[in-house]
PDB file of C-alpha atoms in Angstrom:
ATOM      1  CA  UNK A 115      74.993  44.723 -19.331  1.00 83.00           C
ATOM      2  CA  UNK A 116      78.520  44.895 -17.995  1.00 94.00           C
ATOM      3  CA  UNK A 117      79.975  48.387 -17.494  1.00 96.00           C
ATOM      4  CA  UNK A 118      83.569  49.106 -18.415  1.00 97.00           C
ATOM      5  CA  UNK A 119      85.950  50.828 -15.995  1.00 97.00           C
ATOM      6  CA  UNK A 120      85.238  54.305 -17.381  1.00 97.00           C
ATOM      7  CA  UNK A 121      81.451  53.820 -17.164  1.00 97.00           C
ATOM      8  CA  UNK A 122      81.723  52.587 -13.575  1.00 96.00           C
ATOM      9  CA  UNK A 123      83.973  55.497 -12.589  1.00 96.00           C
ATOM     10  CA  UNK A 124      81.548  57.975 -14.170  1.00 96.00           C
ATOM     11  CA  UNK A 125      78.593  56.359 -12.382  1.00 96.00           C
ATOM     12  CA  UNK A 126      80.437  56.682  -9.066  1.00 96.00           C
ATOM     13  CA  UNK A 127      81.176  60.355  -9.722  1.00 96.00           C
ATOM     14  CA  UNK A 128      77.549  61.058 -10.681  1.00 96.00           C
ATOM     15  CA  UNK A 129      76.116  59.211  -7.658  1.00 95.00           C
ATOM     16  CA  UNK A 130      78.602  60.944  -5.332  1.00 94.00           C
ATOM     17  CA  UNK A 131      77.483  64.349  -6.655  1.00 94.00           C
ATOM     18  CA  UNK A 132      73.811  63.401  -6.308  1.00 94.00           C
ATOM     19  CA  UNK A 133      74.237  62.252  -2.714  1.00 93.00           C
ATOM     20  CA  UNK A 134      76.149  65.459  -1.869  1.00 93.00           C
ATOM     21  CA  UNK A 135      73.323  67.556  -3.329  1.00 93.00           C
ATOM     22  CA  UNK A 136      70.586  65.564  -1.568  1.00 92.00           C
ATOM     23  CA  UNK A 137      72.358  65.802   1.802  1.00 91.00           C
ATOM     24  CA  UNK A 138      72.853  69.552   1.303  1.00 93.00           C
ATOM     25  CA  UNK A 139      69.273  70.040   0.069  1.00 92.00           C
ATOM     26  CA  UNK A 140      70.530  71.513  -3.220  1.00 93.00           C
ATOM     27  CA  UNK A 141      68.413  70.990  -6.343  1.00 93.00           C
ATOM     28  CA  UNK A 142      69.866  68.730  -9.004  1.00 94.00           C
ATOM     29  CA  UNK A 143      69.275  70.772 -12.135  1.00 89.00           C
ATOM     30  CA  UNK A 144      69.381  69.801 -15.767  1.00 86.00           C
ATOM     31  CA  UNK A 145      72.300  71.256 -17.698  1.00 79.00           C
ATOM     32  CA  UNK A 146      71.761  74.524 -19.512  1.00 73.00           C
ATOM     33  CA  UNK A 147      70.914  73.885 -23.142  1.00 62.00           C
ATOM     34  CA  UNK A 148      73.934  74.424 -25.387  1.00 59.00           C
ATOM     35  CA  UNK A 149      73.118  74.640 -29.108  1.00 56.00           C
ATOM     36  CA  UNK A 150      76.707  73.737 -30.009  1.00 56.00           C
ATOM     37  CA  UNK A 151      76.520  70.434 -28.071  1.00 52.00           C
ATOM     38  CA  UNK A 152      72.929  69.396 -28.398  1.00 52.00           C
ATOM     39  CA  UNK A 153      70.116  69.624 -30.885  1.00 54.00           C
ATOM     40  CA  UNK A 154      66.494  68.942 -30.044  1.00 53.00           C
ATOM     41  CA  UNK A 155      64.877  66.093 -31.935  1.00 53.00           C
ATOM     42  CA  UNK A 156      62.616  67.113 -34.788  1.00 55.00           C
ATOM     43  CA  UNK A 157      60.087  64.504 -33.698  1.00 51.00           C
ATOM     44  CA  UNK A 158      60.388  63.960 -29.937  1.00 48.00           C
ATOM     45  CA  UNK A 159      61.049  66.134 -26.918  1.00 47.00           C
ATOM     46  CA  UNK A 160      63.596  65.190 -24.263  1.00 52.00           C
ATOM     47  CA  UNK A 161      65.877  63.085 -26.487  1.00 54.00           C
ATOM     48  CA  UNK A 162      68.750  65.549 -26.287  1.00 55.00           C
ATOM     49  CA  UNK A 163      68.491  66.321 -22.578  1.00 58.00           C
ATOM     50  CA  UNK A 164      71.790  65.690 -20.887  1.00 52.00           C
ATOM     51  CA  UNK A 165      73.877  65.450 -24.024  1.00 60.00           C
ATOM     52  CA  UNK A 166      75.737  68.533 -22.817  1.00 69.00           C
ATOM     53  CA  UNK A 167      78.592  67.764 -20.411  1.00 74.00           C
ATOM     54  CA  UNK A 168      77.261  67.969 -16.857  1.00 88.00           C
ATOM     55  CA  UNK A 169      77.662  66.553 -13.347  1.00 93.00           C
ATOM     56  CA  UNK A 170      74.558  64.357 -13.382  1.00 95.00           C
ATOM     57  CA  UNK A 171      74.717  62.257 -16.532  1.00 95.00           C
ATOM     58  CA  UNK A 172      76.699  59.473 -18.106  1.00 95.00           C
ATOM     59  CA  UNK A 173      76.590  56.480 -20.406  1.00 95.00           C
ATOM     60  CA  UNK A 174      76.670  52.716 -20.275  1.00 97.00           C
ATOM     61  CA  UNK A 175      77.007  50.835 -23.540  1.00 97.00           C
ATOM     62  CA  UNK A 176      74.576  52.326 -26.066  1.00 96.00           C
ATOM     63  CA  UNK A 177      72.553  54.110 -23.368  1.00 96.00           C
ATOM     64  CA  UNK A 178      72.713  57.604 -21.923  1.00 94.00           C
ATOM     65  CA  UNK A 179      71.311  58.558 -18.530  1.00 96.00           C
ATOM     66  CA  UNK A 180      70.590  61.914 -16.937  1.00 95.00           C
ATOM     67  CA  UNK A 181      69.363  62.848 -13.458  1.00 95.00           C
ATOM     68  CA  UNK A 182      67.236  65.794 -12.410  1.00 94.00           C
ATOM     69  CA  UNK A 183      65.830  66.656  -8.985  1.00 92.00           C
ATOM     70  CA  UNK A 184      62.078  67.222  -8.656  1.00 83.00           C
ATOM     71  CA  UNK A 185      60.734  68.244  -5.242  1.00 81.00           C
ATOM     72  CA  UNK A 186      61.200  65.041  -3.202  1.00 86.00           C
ATOM     73  CA  UNK A 187      61.896  62.762  -6.190  1.00 94.00           C
ATOM     74  CA  UNK A 188      64.962  62.137  -8.287  1.00 95.00           C
ATOM     75  CA  UNK A 189      64.109  61.805 -11.977  1.00 95.00           C
ATOM     76  CA  UNK A 190      66.267  59.487 -14.098  1.00 96.00           C
ATOM     77  CA  UNK A 191      66.006  59.838 -17.889  1.00 94.00           C
ATOM     78  CA  UNK A 192      67.297  56.887 -19.935  1.00 95.00           C
ATOM     79  CA  UNK A 193      67.752  57.155 -23.694  1.00 93.00           C
ATOM     80  CA  UNK A 194      69.777  55.447 -26.387  1.00 93.00           C
ATOM     81  CA  UNK A 195      72.802  57.453 -27.503  1.00 88.00           C
ATOM     82  CA  UNK A 196      71.822  56.833 -31.143  1.00 88.00           C
ATOM     83  CA  UNK A 197      68.282  58.209 -30.623  1.00 84.00           C
ATOM     84  CA  UNK A 198      66.578  54.899 -31.395  1.00 91.00           C
ATOM     85  CA  UNK A 199      63.756  53.478 -29.267  1.00 93.00           C
ATOM     86  CA  UNK A 200      64.497  51.464 -26.141  1.00 94.00           C
ATOM     87  CA  UNK A 201      62.512  49.017 -24.091  1.00 97.00           C
ATOM     88  CA  UNK A 202      61.409  49.331 -20.496  1.00 97.00           C
ATOM     89  CA  UNK A 203      63.636  46.362 -19.684  1.00 97.00           C
ATOM     90  CA  UNK A 204      66.696  48.119 -21.131  1.00 97.00           C
ATOM     91  CA  UNK A 205      65.962  51.213 -19.048  1.00 97.00           C
ATOM     92  CA  UNK A 206      65.527  49.065 -15.955  1.00 97.00           C
ATOM     93  CA  UNK A 207      68.964  47.522 -16.572  1.00 97.00           C
ATOM     94  CA  UNK A 208      70.488  51.005 -16.766  1.00 97.00           C
ATOM     95  CA  UNK A 209      68.651  52.006 -13.582  1.00 97.00           C
ATOM     96  CA  UNK A 210      69.901  48.856 -11.861  1.00 95.00           C
ATOM     97  CA  UNK A 211      73.460  49.903 -12.715  1.00 96.00           C
ATOM     98  CA  UNK A 212      73.232  53.579 -11.734  1.00 96.00           C
ATOM     99  CA  UNK A 213      70.935  53.071  -8.732  1.00 96.00           C
ATOM    100  CA  UNK A 214      72.675  49.953  -7.483  1.00 93.00           C
ATOM    101  CA  UNK A 215      71.400  49.080  -4.017  1.00 93.00           C
ATOM    102  CA  UNK A 216      67.992  50.733  -4.394  1.00 95.00           C
ATOM    103  CA  UNK A 217      65.303  48.013  -4.380  1.00 95.00           C
ATOM    104  CA  UNK A 218      63.516  47.936  -7.762  1.00 93.00           C
ATOM    105  CA  UNK A 219      60.132  48.112  -5.998  1.00 94.00           C
ATOM    106  CA  UNK A 220      61.013  51.661  -4.861  1.00 95.00           C
ATOM    107  CA  UNK A 221      61.674  52.911  -8.398  1.00 96.00           C
ATOM    108  CA  UNK A 222      58.620  54.263 -10.200  1.00 95.00           C
ATOM    109  CA  UNK A 223      58.560  53.954 -13.996  1.00 96.00           C
ATOM    110  CA  UNK A 224      56.899  56.190 -16.546  1.00 95.00           C
ATOM    111  CA  UNK A 225      57.509  54.421 -19.858  1.00 94.00           C
ATOM    112  CA  UNK A 226      57.949  55.939 -23.271  1.00 91.00           C
ATOM    113  CA  UNK A 227      59.260  54.845 -26.641  1.00 91.00           C
ATOM    114  CA  UNK A 228      62.429  56.901 -27.099  1.00 91.00           C
ATOM    115  CA  UNK A 229      63.065  57.809 -23.477  1.00 91.00           C
ATOM    116  CA  UNK A 230      62.150  56.019 -20.285  1.00 95.00           C
ATOM    117  CA  UNK A 231      61.633  57.967 -17.070  1.00 95.00           C
ATOM    118  CA  UNK A 232      62.249  56.511 -13.637  1.00 97.00           C
ATOM    119  CA  UNK A 233      61.739  58.163 -10.258  1.00 97.00           C
ATOM    120  CA  UNK A 234      62.973  57.419  -6.762  1.00 96.00           C
ATOM    121  CA  UNK A 235      62.471  59.320  -3.498  1.00 94.00           C
ATOM    122  CA  UNK A 236      65.485  61.239  -2.199  1.00 88.00           C
ATOM    123  CA  UNK A 237      65.020  59.572   1.210  1.00 86.00           C
ATOM    124  CA  UNK A 238      65.399  56.150  -0.402  1.00 88.00           C
ATOM    125  CA  UNK A 239      68.655  57.236  -2.025  1.00 86.00           C
ATOM    126  CA  UNK A 240      70.152  58.148   1.315  1.00 87.00           C
ATOM    127  CA  UNK A 241      68.986  54.879   2.841  1.00 89.00           C
ATOM    128  CA  UNK A 242      70.022  52.466   0.086  1.00 91.00           C
ATOM    129  CA  UNK A 243      72.818  54.026  -1.981  1.00 85.00           C
ATOM    130  CA  UNK A 244      76.281  53.950  -0.570  1.00 72.00           C
ATOM    131  CA  UNK A 245      78.497  56.903  -1.383  1.00 70.00           C
ATOM    132  CA  UNK A 246      81.112  55.617  -3.836  1.00 77.00           C
ATOM    133  CA  UNK A 247      83.303  58.639  -3.003  1.00 68.00           C
ATOM    134  CA  UNK A 248      83.436  57.886   0.737  1.00 60.00           C
TER     135      UNK A 248
END
């Protein structure tokens, strides 16, 4: 998986915003649901999360990612943009791109079929991620 220039720039913007929020102890919230931008799946929950424009999501190739803060963990949703199923390995490749520098052993995985959910501690982000905006 090789990101294009736009995908890399978006990743840097997203990670910069996340690091700013973590340092300031501000919750990273999901975007407000917008019926004109997003439509829930008839069959599966969470597939449309993050399809609204927001500060904490982006794409790489056929995949879409979205971050949300939860207590002391950062939750990373990974889905396919076309709504099809994706493998754990595909989600791990996306996580490797967006969480570059964070050791894979520190990323907890909760697998699914149409969305994969990965978690990392906020403290680990500050230790291992470099601020692309700095």
